[in-house]
Coordinates of C-alpha atoms and ligand atoms in Angstrom, one line a residue:
X15 CA 144.4 64.8 156.5
X16 CA 141.8 66.8 154.1
X17 CA 138.3 65.7 153.0
X18 CA 137.8 65.5 149.0
X19 CA 134.6 66.9 147.8
X20 CA 133.0 65.9 144.4
X21 CA 131.1 68.6 143.6
X22 CA 128.6 69.3 141.0
X23 CA 129.5 72.5 139.1
X24 CA 126.3 72.1 137.0
X25 CA 125.7 72.0 133.1
X26 CA 127.5 75.4 132.0
X27 CA 126.5 78.4 133.7
X28 CA 128.5 78.9 137.0
X29 CA 125.7 80.7 138.2
X30 CA 123.9 77.1 138.2
X31 CA 126.1 75.8 140.9
X32 CA 124.6 75.0 144.3
X33 CA 125.1 77.4 147.2
X34 CA 127.1 74.6 149.1
X35 CA 129.2 74.0 146.3
X36 CA 130.5 77.6 145.8
X37 CA 131.1 77.8 149.4
X38 CA 133.3 75.1 149.2
X39 CA 135.2 76.6 146.0
X40 CA 136.1 79.9 148.1
X41 CA 137.3 78.0 151.3
X42 CA 139.2 74.9 148.6
X43 CA 143.0 75.0 149.3
X44 CA 143.0 72.9 145.6
X45 CA 140.8 72.5 143.1
X46 CA 140.6 69.7 140.2
X47 CA 138.5 70.8 137.4
X48 CA 137.3 68.9 134.5
X49 CA 138.4 71.7 131.9
X50 CA 136.8 70.4 128.8
X51 CA 133.2 70.5 130.4
X52 CA 133.5 72.9 133.4
X53 CA 133.3 76.4 132.8
X54 CA 136.8 78.0 134.1
X55 CA 134.4 80.8 135.5
X56 CA 133.2 78.7 138.2
X57 CA 137.1 79.2 139.7
X58 CA 136.2 83.1 140.3
X59 CA 135.0 82.4 143.6
X60 CA 138.6 80.5 144.7
X61 CA 140.9 82.3 146.8
X62 CA 144.1 83.6 145.0
X63 CA 146.5 81.1 147.0
X64 CA 144.4 78.2 146.4
X65 CA 145.8 75.3 143.9
X66 CA 143.9 75.2 140.8
X67 CA 144.5 72.2 138.0
X68 CA 142.6 70.9 134.9
X69 CA 142.2 67.3 134.5
X70 CA 141.6 67.5 130.8
X71 CA 145.0 65.8 130.1
X72 CA 144.9 63.1 133.0
X73 CA 144.0 59.5 133.2
X74 CA 142.2 58.6 136.0
X75 CA 144.4 56.9 138.1
X76 CA 146.6 60.6 137.8
X77 CA 142.9 62.3 139.1
X78 CA 143.1 60.0 142.0
X79 CA 146.9 60.5 142.8
X80 CA 146.4 64.3 142.5
X81 CA 143.4 64.3 144.7
X82 CA 145.3 62.0 147.1
X83 CA 148.3 64.1 147.1
X84 CA 146.3 67.3 147.6
X85 CA 144.4 65.8 150.6
X86 CA 147.4 64.8 152.5
X87 CA 148.5 68.6 152.7
X88 CA 145.5 70.5 152.4
X89 CA 142.2 70.8 154.7
X90 CA 139.7 70.9 151.6
X91 CA 140.7 69.6 148.4
X92 CA 137.4 70.4 145.3
X93 CA 136.7 67.8 142.3
X94 CA 134.4 70.0 140.3
X95 CA 132.5 67.4 138.0
X96 CA 130.1 68.6 135.2
X97 CA 126.5 68.9 136.0
X98 CA 125.7 66.2 138.8
X99 CA 128.6 64.1 139.8
X100 CA 126.6 60.8 139.8
X101 CA 125.6 60.6 136.6
X102 CA 128.5 59.9 133.8
X103 CA 131.2 60.8 136.1
X104 CA 133.7 58.3 137.1
X105 CA 132.8 59.3 140.3
X106 CA 133.3 55.4 141.9
X107 CA 136.6 54.8 140.0
X108 CA 137.9 58.0 141.9
X109 CA 136.3 57.4 145.2
X110 CA 137.8 53.9 145.7
X111 CA 141.5 54.7 145.7
X112 CA 140.5 57.5 147.8
X113 CA 138.9 55.0 150.5
X114 CA 141.4 53.0 150.4
X115 CA 144.0 55.8 151.4
X116 CA 141.7 56.4 154.0
X117 CA 140.4 59.6 153.0
X118 CA 137.3 61.5 153.7
X119 CA 135.0 62.1 151.4
X120 CA 132.0 64.2 150.5
X121 CA 129.4 64.6 147.3
X122 CA 127.7 67.9 146.6
X123 CA 124.5 67.5 144.1
X124 CA 124.6 69.5 140.6
X125 CA 122.1 70.7 138.3
X126 CA 122.2 68.0 135.6
X127 CA 122.7 68.9 131.9
X128 CA 119.3 66.8 131.3
X129 CA 117.6 69.2 133.8
X130 CA 119.7 72.1 132.1
X131 CA 117.8 71.2 128.6
X132 CA 114.6 70.7 129.7
X133 CA 114.9 74.0 131.3
X134 CA 116.4 76.2 128.3
X135 CA 113.9 74.2 125.6
X136 CA 111.2 74.9 128.3
X137 CA 109.5 71.5 128.4
X138 CA 108.3 69.7 130.9
X139 CA 109.7 66.0 131.2
X140 CA 106.8 64.3 133.1
X141 CA 102.9 65.6 132.0
X142 CA 100.0 64.2 133.5
X143 CA 98.5 60.9 131.7
X144 CA 101.0 61.2 128.7
X145 CA 104.1 60.1 131.0
X146 CA 105.5 60.0 134.5
X147 CA 108.7 58.6 133.6
X148 CA 111.6 59.7 132.4
X149 CA 114.9 57.4 131.8
X150 CA 118.7 58.6 131.8
X151 CA 120.8 56.6 129.4
X152 CA 122.8 56.6 126.7
X153 CA 123.4 54.6 123.4
X154 CA 126.1 51.8 122.8
X155 CA 129.2 53.1 121.6
X156 CA 132.5 52.1 122.9
X157 CA 131.2 51.8 126.1
X158 CA 129.0 48.5 126.0
X159 CA 125.5 48.8 127.5
X160 CA 124.5 46.1 129.9
X161 CA 121.7 43.4 129.3
X162 CA 118.2 44.5 129.0
X163 CA 119.5 48.3 128.2
X164 CA 119.6 48.9 124.9
X165 CA 117.7 51.7 123.5
X166 CA 115.1 49.8 121.4
X167 CA 114.6 47.9 125.0
X168 CA 114.0 51.0 126.6
X169 CA 112.1 53.0 124.0
X170 CA 109.5 50.4 124.1
X171 CA 108.0 52.4 127.2
X172 CA 107.4 55.2 125.4
X173 CA 108.1 57.5 128.0
X174 CA 110.7 60.2 128.1
X175 CA 114.3 59.6 127.3
X176 CA 116.8 61.8 128.2
X177 CA 120.1 60.2 126.0
X178 CA 123.9 61.3 127.0
X179 CA 127.0 60.8 124.9
X180 CA 125.5 60.3 121.9
X181 CA 124.9 63.0 119.7
X182 CA 127.5 61.2 117.4
X183 CA 124.9 58.1 117.3
X184 CA 121.8 59.5 115.9
X185 CA 121.6 57.1 112.7
X186 CA 120.9 54.4 115.6
X187 CA 118.9 56.4 117.7
X188 CA 116.8 56.5 114.6
X189 CA 116.4 53.2 113.8
X190 CA 116.0 51.7 117.9
X191 CA 113.2 54.4 117.9
X192 CA 111.4 53.2 114.7
X193 CA 111.7 49.7 115.6
X194 CA 110.4 50.7 119.1
X195 CA 107.4 51.7 117.4
X196 CA 108.1 55.8 117.5
X197 CA 106.1 57.6 114.9
X198 CA 108.4 59.7 112.3
X199 CA 107.0 62.7 113.6
X200 CA 107.6 62.1 117.1
X201 CA 109.3 65.4 118.3
X202 CA 113.2 65.1 119.4
X203 CA 115.1 67.9 121.1
X204 CA 118.7 68.6 120.9
X205 CA 120.5 71.1 123.1
X206 CA 123.8 71.7 122.6
X207 CA 126.0 73.3 125.4
X208 CA 122.7 74.0 127.6
X209 CA 123.2 77.1 130.0
X210 CA 126.8 78.1 128.4
X211 CA 126.9 81.8 128.0
X212 CA 126.4 82.5 124.3
X213 CA 127.2 79.1 123.1
X214 CA 123.7 77.3 124.0
X215 CA 121.8 76.1 120.8
X216 CA 118.4 74.6 120.6
X217 CA 117.1 71.9 117.6
X218 CA 113.7 71.1 117.6
X219 CA 113.1 68.1 115.2
X220 CA 111.3 65.1 114.8
X221 CA 112.5 61.3 114.5
X222 CA 112.6 61.8 110.6
X223 CA 114.7 64.8 110.7
X224 CA 116.8 65.2 113.9
X225 CA 119.7 63.7 112.2
X226 CA 119.8 66.3 109.5
X227 CA 119.2 68.9 111.2
X228 CA 122.1 68.4 113.8
X229 CA 124.6 67.7 110.7
X230 CA 123.5 71.3 109.5
X231 CA 123.9 72.8 112.4
X232 CA 127.4 71.0 113.2
X233 CA 126.2 69.3 116.7
X234 CA 128.4 66.9 117.2
X235 CA 129.5 67.1 121.1
X236 CA 128.2 67.9 124.5
X237 CA 124.6 67.4 123.6
X238 CA 121.7 66.3 125.2
X239 CA 118.7 64.6 123.2
X240 CA 115.3 64.4 124.7
X241 CA 112.7 62.2 123.2
X242 CA 109.3 62.5 125.0
X243 CA 105.7 62.4 124.3
X244 CA 105.4 65.7 126.2
X245 CA 107.8 67.8 123.9
X246 CA 105.9 70.9 122.5
X247 CA 103.0 70.6 125.0
X248 CA 103.4 74.3 125.9
X249 CA 101.3 74.6 122.7
X250 CA 98.8 72.0 122.8
X251 CA 95.6 73.7 122.7
X252 CA 94.0 71.1 125.7
X253 CA 96.1 69.3 128.5
X254 CA 95.1 67.0 130.8
X255 CA 96.0 68.9 134.3
X256 CA 97.8 67.5 137.3
X257 CA 95.4 66.4 139.9
X258 CA 97.7 68.0 142.4
X259 CA 96.3 71.7 141.4
X260 CA 92.8 70.1 140.7
X261 CA 90.0 72.1 142.5
X262 CA 87.8 68.3 143.1
X263 CA 91.5 67.0 144.9
X264 CA 92.3 67.1 148.1
X265 CA 95.6 66.5 149.8
X266 CA 98.1 67.1 152.6
X267 CA 98.0 70.8 152.3
X268 CA 94.2 71.6 150.5
X269 CA 91.0 70.5 150.9
X270 CA 89.0 69.9 148.0
X271 CA 86.2 72.8 147.0
X272 CA 83.3 70.4 147.8
X273 CA 80.9 72.6 145.5
X274 CA 83.1 71.6 142.4
X275 CA 83.9 68.2 143.9
X276 CA 79.9 67.5 144.1
X277 CA 79.2 68.6 140.7
Ligands
SAH13 N1 127.2 64.9 134.8 C1 126.9 65.4 133.7 C2 126.9 64.3 132.1 C3 128.7 64.2 132.2 S1 128.6 63.1 130.7 C4 125.4 65.5 134.1 O1 124.9 65.6 134.9 O2 125.4 66.9 133.0 C5 128.9 64.4 129.5 C6 127.8 64.3 128.4 O3 126.5 65.3 129.4 C7 127.9 64.9 127.2 O4 128.0 64.0 126.1 C8 126.4 65.4 126.8 O5 125.5 64.4 126.5 C9 125.8 65.9 128.1 N2 126.0 67.2 128.4 C10 126.7 68.2 129.3 N3 127.0 69.2 129.5 C11 126.0 69.8 128.8 C12 125.4 70.6 128.3 N4 125.8 71.6 129.1 N5 124.2 70.8 127.6 C13 124.0 69.9 126.9 N6 124.3 68.6 127.1 C14 125.5 68.1 127.8

C-alpha cells in the first residue's frame, strides 16, 4: 500500500509551492489535482509516466475512491489542493475514507490565498497597537455558519478579517460591517486570483464603494476580501513601531541600547 499526500499547491503561481510539495510531485506515481483552482503548470515537475487526473467534475466520494484505488497500486499518490489544504479544503472528508481503508496519509502545508493576497497588495495583516489579530472566515451563503461566527459578531473585534468564498456576498458584508460599527471609509482590499501570472487584480476600495468597484471590474469568483484597520499603512506618516526592533527593547537575541533606554 502506498501513501496519499495532501499537498498545498499554493495560491496560483506554481513557484509558490513548497520545496517538499514540489519534490512529492516529482516522485508521485499518481496526482489528482483540483483543476478549477490549481494551476496545471504545477504538473511540470511530474514524471512522464505519472498518472494525472483533474478532480473538477468529481464528487468527494469519487475523489476518495480514486485516491484509495491509486494508493493500492502505487507508492506515492498526491492530492494537490489549492492554497493550504487545512483551509476550506474538505481535508477531513477526504482523509476519513482513507483512514477507514487503512491507507497512510501525509499533509504538506501551502501558501494560503490569504497570505498571497496580503503579499501582493503589500499590506501587513498585523500592526503594533492597531491590531494583533487575524480572523479567517467566510460569510454565510449555502454553507451555514456555526453559532457565534456571523460576520456581525466577528467584525465587532475590529481586527483584520480575511474572507474566503464570499465575493458574491458583498452586500451582506457591507451591512454586517456597518452594524458592527465599521466606518464608511474603512479600507477594503479585494484580490482576484492572487499570484496567478497575468490574471491577478487588486481592487482597493472602502466599505462604501467596494461592491460597486468589484461589479465594474467583474470580480465574482476566486477573490480574497481583506478588511483591516492596517490597510494602507505603508503610506501612513506615523507608525507605532514594533517593540521587537525598538532600540530600548531587550529580547532573547539582542540587548537594549542602555544609553537610549535610559533617556
Ligand atoms: N485552501 C485555500 C482556500 C480554498 S477555498 C487557501 O488556503 O487559499 C477557495 C477560496 O479561496 C476562494 O473562494 C477565494 O476566496 C480564495 N482563493 C483561492 N485562491 C485564490 C487566489 N489565488 N486569489 C484570491 N483568492 C483566492
